[in-house]
XYZ file of C-alpha atoms in Angstrom:
384
model
C 223.388 22.681 127.623
C 223.260 25.659 130.012
C 220.259 27.851 130.594
C 219.796 30.956 128.481
C 219.904 34.423 129.947
C 216.434 35.289 131.292
C 216.476 38.764 129.765
C 217.336 37.226 126.414
C 214.498 34.693 126.776
C 211.908 37.455 127.235
C 213.594 39.777 124.754
C 213.938 42.705 127.180
C 216.810 44.806 128.418
C 218.296 44.512 131.918
C 216.712 47.874 132.745
C 213.209 46.717 131.747
C 210.405 47.630 134.134
C 207.626 45.443 135.506
C 205.084 46.294 132.790
C 207.552 45.699 129.963
C 208.510 42.317 131.416
C 204.865 41.361 131.879
C 203.986 42.386 128.312
C 206.914 40.412 126.890
C 205.918 37.301 128.814
C 202.278 37.655 127.780
C 203.305 37.542 124.131
C 205.466 34.444 124.579
C 202.899 32.645 126.750
C 200.245 33.084 124.070
C 202.615 32.092 121.269
C 203.958 28.914 122.878
C 201.001 27.764 124.971
C 200.631 23.944 124.737
C 196.937 24.192 123.823
C 197.965 26.125 120.755
C 200.900 23.837 119.900
C 199.742 20.284 120.668
C 202.579 17.776 120.478
C 205.182 20.439 119.650
C 208.118 19.694 121.953
C 210.032 22.840 120.995
C 207.016 25.029 121.818
C 206.590 23.241 125.168
C 210.202 23.914 126.115
C 209.900 27.550 125.044
C 206.739 27.902 127.151
C 208.502 26.496 130.230
C 211.592 28.633 129.620
C 209.539 31.822 129.338
C 207.588 30.991 132.508
C 210.809 30.421 134.446
C 212.294 33.688 133.198
C 209.168 35.621 134.112
C 208.940 34.042 137.559
C 212.453 35.293 138.336
C 212.354 38.744 136.736
C 208.945 39.703 138.161
C 210.095 38.991 141.715
C 212.398 41.806 142.999
C 214.300 39.508 145.367
C 214.880 36.723 142.843
C 215.778 39.256 140.176
C 218.359 40.866 142.480
C 219.952 37.474 143.171
C 219.972 36.627 139.462
C 221.496 39.977 138.463
C 224.315 39.538 140.991
C 224.985 35.789 140.919
C 223.242 34.357 137.849
C 221.606 30.932 137.653
C 223.935 29.451 140.265
C 222.857 32.057 142.768
C 219.172 31.158 142.270
C 219.918 27.474 142.758
C 221.769 28.289 145.965
C 218.722 30.251 147.106
C 216.489 27.235 146.492
C 214.862 28.184 143.156
C 215.099 25.423 140.545
C 212.368 26.376 138.108
C 209.050 24.588 137.443
C 208.506 20.855 137.424
C 205.907 20.920 134.630
C 202.836 22.564 133.119
C 200.646 21.969 136.165
C 203.195 23.720 138.332
C 203.179 26.712 135.955
C 199.383 26.876 135.737
C 199.094 26.560 139.499
C 201.550 29.393 140.066
C 200.296 31.674 137.278
C 196.547 31.001 137.299
C 195.696 34.544 138.338
C 198.256 35.971 135.936
C 196.753 34.094 132.974
C 193.333 35.350 134.008
C 194.679 38.908 133.999
C 196.551 38.480 130.719
C 193.911 36.819 128.581
C 190.626 37.250 130.446
C 190.486 33.479 130.790
C 192.551 30.777 132.413
C 194.744 28.467 130.313
C 194.763 25.098 131.963
C 193.302 26.709 135.045
C 190.530 25.940 137.480
C 187.155 24.731 136.251
C 185.606 27.442 138.384
C 186.733 30.064 135.885
C 184.570 30.260 132.783
C 186.213 31.599 129.680
C 184.983 34.611 127.778
C 187.497 33.914 125.033
C 186.350 32.694 121.641
C 188.376 31.797 118.576
C 188.343 34.204 115.670
C 186.361 33.406 112.558
C 187.883 31.922 109.415
C 188.079 34.067 106.290
C 187.826 33.124 102.603
C 189.576 35.093 99.865
C 189.159 34.416 96.127
C 192.446 34.853 94.255
C 192.772 34.750 90.459
C 196.183 33.869 89.003
C 197.448 33.548 85.443
C 198.044 30.170 83.821
C 201.817 30.594 84.115
C 201.612 31.625 87.797
C 199.574 28.514 88.571
C 202.070 26.278 86.772
C 205.298 27.732 88.126
C 204.099 29.183 91.448
C 204.225 32.764 92.630
C 203.844 35.061 95.628
C 200.953 37.477 95.962
C 200.176 40.206 98.456
C 196.471 40.416 99.192
C 194.416 42.778 101.322
C 191.749 41.324 103.592
C 189.069 43.040 105.633
C 189.158 41.468 109.080
C 188.977 41.938 112.838
C 192.314 42.568 114.539
C 193.255 42.766 118.210
C 192.635 46.214 119.656
C 195.984 47.876 120.250
C 194.710 50.073 123.072
C 193.474 47.295 125.368
C 195.552 44.480 123.775
C 192.424 42.396 123.282
C 191.166 42.432 126.886
C 188.216 44.709 126.125
C 188.932 46.740 129.267
C 190.105 50.322 129.357
C 193.853 50.320 130.172
C 194.409 50.450 133.924
C 191.086 48.738 134.706
C 190.106 45.125 135.183
C 187.027 42.972 135.004
C 184.896 42.668 138.093
C 182.665 39.904 139.415
C 179.270 39.930 137.738
C 176.725 41.384 140.216
C 173.871 39.367 138.725
C 175.309 35.863 139.119
C 177.993 36.655 141.713
C 180.661 35.175 139.459
C 179.029 31.769 138.942
C 178.003 32.438 135.353
C 174.602 30.867 136.094
C 171.325 32.289 137.361
C 169.062 29.931 139.329
C 165.314 30.446 139.211
C 162.827 28.555 141.367
C 159.425 27.486 140.042
C 157.532 25.521 142.620
C 159.513 22.382 143.343
C 161.818 22.941 140.387
C 165.058 24.892 140.219
C 166.148 26.004 136.726
C 169.696 27.145 136.068
C 170.306 29.358 133.030
C 173.320 31.186 131.632
C 173.663 34.652 133.094
C 172.494 37.207 130.558
C 174.658 39.942 132.019
C 178.059 38.256 131.713
C 177.135 35.574 129.126
C 178.270 32.871 131.523
C 181.789 34.181 132.123
C 181.194 35.332 135.700
C 182.903 38.653 135.025
C 181.881 41.977 133.522
C 183.803 44.987 132.290
C 183.470 47.956 134.585
C 185.164 50.267 132.095
C 184.990 48.983 128.498
C 187.801 50.070 126.193
C 186.832 53.253 124.355
C 188.592 52.153 121.146
C 186.855 48.790 120.675
C 183.837 49.290 122.995
C 184.787 46.304 125.066
C 185.031 43.856 122.154
C 188.807 43.549 122.230
C 188.818 43.718 118.406
C 188.430 46.386 115.753
C 187.759 46.227 112.011
C 190.760 46.843 109.847
C 192.383 45.976 106.528
C 195.468 43.804 106.665
C 197.930 42.893 103.937
C 198.929 39.235 103.798
C 201.645 37.529 101.769
C 200.393 34.384 100.013
C 202.790 31.826 98.572
C 201.079 30.082 95.671
C 202.873 26.735 95.120
C 203.592 25.400 91.642
C 200.860 23.138 90.285
C 197.748 24.724 91.794
C 194.557 24.586 89.762
C 191.135 26.156 89.845
C 189.459 25.025 93.068
C 192.689 24.611 95.050
C 192.374 25.999 98.594
C 195.391 27.322 100.470
C 195.167 27.483 104.272
C 197.033 30.215 106.120
C 196.879 29.408 109.824
C 196.235 32.302 112.182
C 195.646 34.812 109.378
C 191.881 34.996 109.897
C 190.019 37.124 112.408
C 191.741 37.758 115.730
C 190.251 35.844 118.635
C 187.728 37.423 120.977
C 189.115 38.301 124.414
C 192.399 36.447 123.891
C 191.054 33.515 121.878
C 193.106 32.035 119.078
C 192.979 33.652 115.648
C 191.035 31.995 112.856
C 192.499 30.832 109.561
C 192.496 32.391 106.113
C 191.482 30.183 103.189
C 192.581 31.353 99.737
C 190.541 29.868 96.881
C 192.441 29.740 93.604
C 190.969 30.488 90.189
C 193.245 30.027 87.144
C 192.862 32.023 83.944
C 192.726 29.994 80.695
C 195.676 29.849 78.269
C 195.541 30.810 74.592
C 197.335 27.642 73.456
C 197.398 24.985 76.181
C 194.490 23.149 77.742
C 195.015 21.515 81.119
C 193.657 18.277 82.529
C 195.133 17.608 85.952
C 198.915 17.568 85.564
C 198.822 17.016 81.777
C 198.717 19.615 79.028
C 197.105 19.320 75.589
C 197.588 21.435 72.471
C 197.020 21.312 68.721
C 199.801 22.088 66.237
C 198.664 22.921 62.693
C 200.618 21.576 59.684
C 199.880 21.579 55.973
C 198.706 18.465 54.161
C 201.970 18.529 52.205
C 203.951 18.380 55.482
C 201.754 15.495 56.595
C 202.467 13.611 53.364
C 206.170 14.336 52.934
C 207.167 14.796 56.573
C 208.923 17.821 58.075
C 210.462 19.222 61.236
C 208.458 21.889 63.089
C 208.887 23.874 66.310
C 206.189 23.366 68.946
C 205.775 25.525 72.075
C 206.136 24.091 75.587
C 205.904 25.722 78.999
C 209.618 26.467 78.925
C 210.374 27.378 75.342
C 209.978 25.580 72.035
C 210.967 22.028 71.104
C 211.627 20.442 67.738
C 209.087 17.864 66.547
C 209.741 15.477 63.641
C 206.650 15.004 61.475
C 206.945 11.555 59.940
C 205.926 11.090 56.275
C 202.308 9.961 56.034
C 201.266 11.433 59.386
C 197.496 11.246 59.757
C 195.218 14.025 61.051
C 194.631 13.660 64.793
C 197.911 11.852 65.470
C 199.191 12.576 68.976
C 202.798 13.031 70.057
C 203.697 12.806 73.750
C 206.409 14.883 75.448
C 207.121 13.192 78.772
C 207.663 15.485 81.772
C 206.710 18.673 79.933
C 203.393 19.138 81.749
C 202.431 20.782 85.034
C 204.426 20.184 88.258
C 202.548 17.838 90.601
C 201.240 19.808 93.562
C 201.571 17.135 96.257
C 204.317 14.936 94.860
C 207.434 15.061 92.763
C 207.687 15.196 89.006
C 205.526 16.689 86.294
C 202.781 15.609 83.987
C 203.117 15.219 80.212
C 202.445 17.378 77.174
C 200.317 15.886 74.389
C 200.517 17.499 70.939
C 197.735 16.676 68.470
C 198.597 17.071 64.783
C 196.016 19.236 63.051
C 196.313 18.879 59.272
C 194.989 21.991 57.558
C 193.417 21.854 54.085
C 193.755 25.136 52.143
C 190.484 26.694 50.988
C 192.088 28.414 48.013
C 195.031 27.373 45.819
C 196.856 28.825 42.826
C 196.432 27.566 39.283
C 199.863 25.981 39.374
C 199.060 24.186 42.653
C 195.839 22.895 41.086
C 197.758 21.560 38.073
C 200.203 19.741 40.316
C 197.434 18.293 42.461
C 195.522 17.045 39.417
C 198.684 15.425 38.187
C 199.092 13.872 41.622
C 195.490 12.612 41.468
C 196.063 10.974 38.099
C 199.152 9.274 39.432
C 197.141 7.979 42.372
C 194.539 6.541 39.981
C 197.227 4.749 38.004
C 198.726 3.474 41.256
C 195.409 2.051 42.454
C 194.119 0.882 39.031
C 192.512 -2.537 39.226
C 192.140 -2.399 43.005
C 188.609 -2.598 44.429
C 188.268 -0.544 47.565
C 185.829 -1.852 50.132
C 184.197 0.677 52.404
C 184.014 0.161 56.163
C 180.369 -0.807 56.060
C 180.784 -3.622 53.538
C 180.496 -6.249 56.260
C 177.471 -4.799 58.023
C 174.297 -6.836 57.916
C 171.164 -5.546 56.176
C 167.780 -5.762 57.896
C 167.138 -9.191 56.326
C 170.300 -10.529 57.877
C 172.299 -10.881 54.633
C 175.702 -9.285 54.221
C 175.876 -6.119 52.145
C 178.808 -5.116 49.971
C 179.168 -2.166 47.645
C 181.775 -0.445 45.576
C 182.432 3.275 45.589
C 180.378 3.626 42.396
C 177.404 1.831 44.065
C 177.674 4.037 47.168
C 177.328 7.126 45.040
C 174.325 5.875 43.008
């Protein structure tokens, strides 16, 4: 596979000037740097490709050869790109220092002033249905973003950092006390070895400013109260070129009027009349995706549970769904008509005739009394 056009790699036009080319490379170098993308082969190749493109287009002579003769012309002139990361860091050490105020993969003599941005936490409340089926939300977070004026360097545009006059660039101040020499971090430069001669007027040398930012959050199906979503790089911008922090979204789910949730399973009660429980019937019960028909068998007892497989909540970290459990709630009417009372009394008499001569033993008839003898009683004895 042939090499891509260098202008295309950096995303600039063929008429782009030095500053535009440098700015484009800075963005790509930060995006694809191997420290930020450990083990990512595609990012490594993109980092090398961007470095090669910048090396050619920043050099007037190489750029002239490339514009006239392309990649073949550069090879004929002896330029074959970089052999690896160390070659890039060795060639661009000063450039990285200028870009980010610290050296990526550079010399141990340079101390970094960069620090990663802080993580943020946002509490997001979603409805029961949104938690079950998933949704997208746009949230607004108060955060620190990279200063547009100085692009995060902290220095007024057109100026650079200078060597700290207190520690002479070492980042350490040595104090002698008798026979002892004590080395402490330089208070002036905070150990970086450099100081800003002209701090940026917009951010006062911090490289970051407070701002509100809108962020799109994809809430996956199956989240529950307590679920935390991690959005990488959506936290505070890094200090002086450091990596951005992360944004953690804590989910809180509103309760439902009908369903109760336990993990991936749903529970609900469906009321029926005692007549339906005795004779049986077919009723419609709600599910997450419409109603389903449920056959009530004759003689159904209060508290009976019917299971609908796969009608629960989608599993957040695996395939499939939980189940829906419907508990039968037999309702006894508090008031009845005279005719209903007549029919029920007739029913009661029929029940007596049906059970005439049968002695019903209560559940406790086999329990032992305090003296250790078995106790047995009839319904009449239990009421006396």
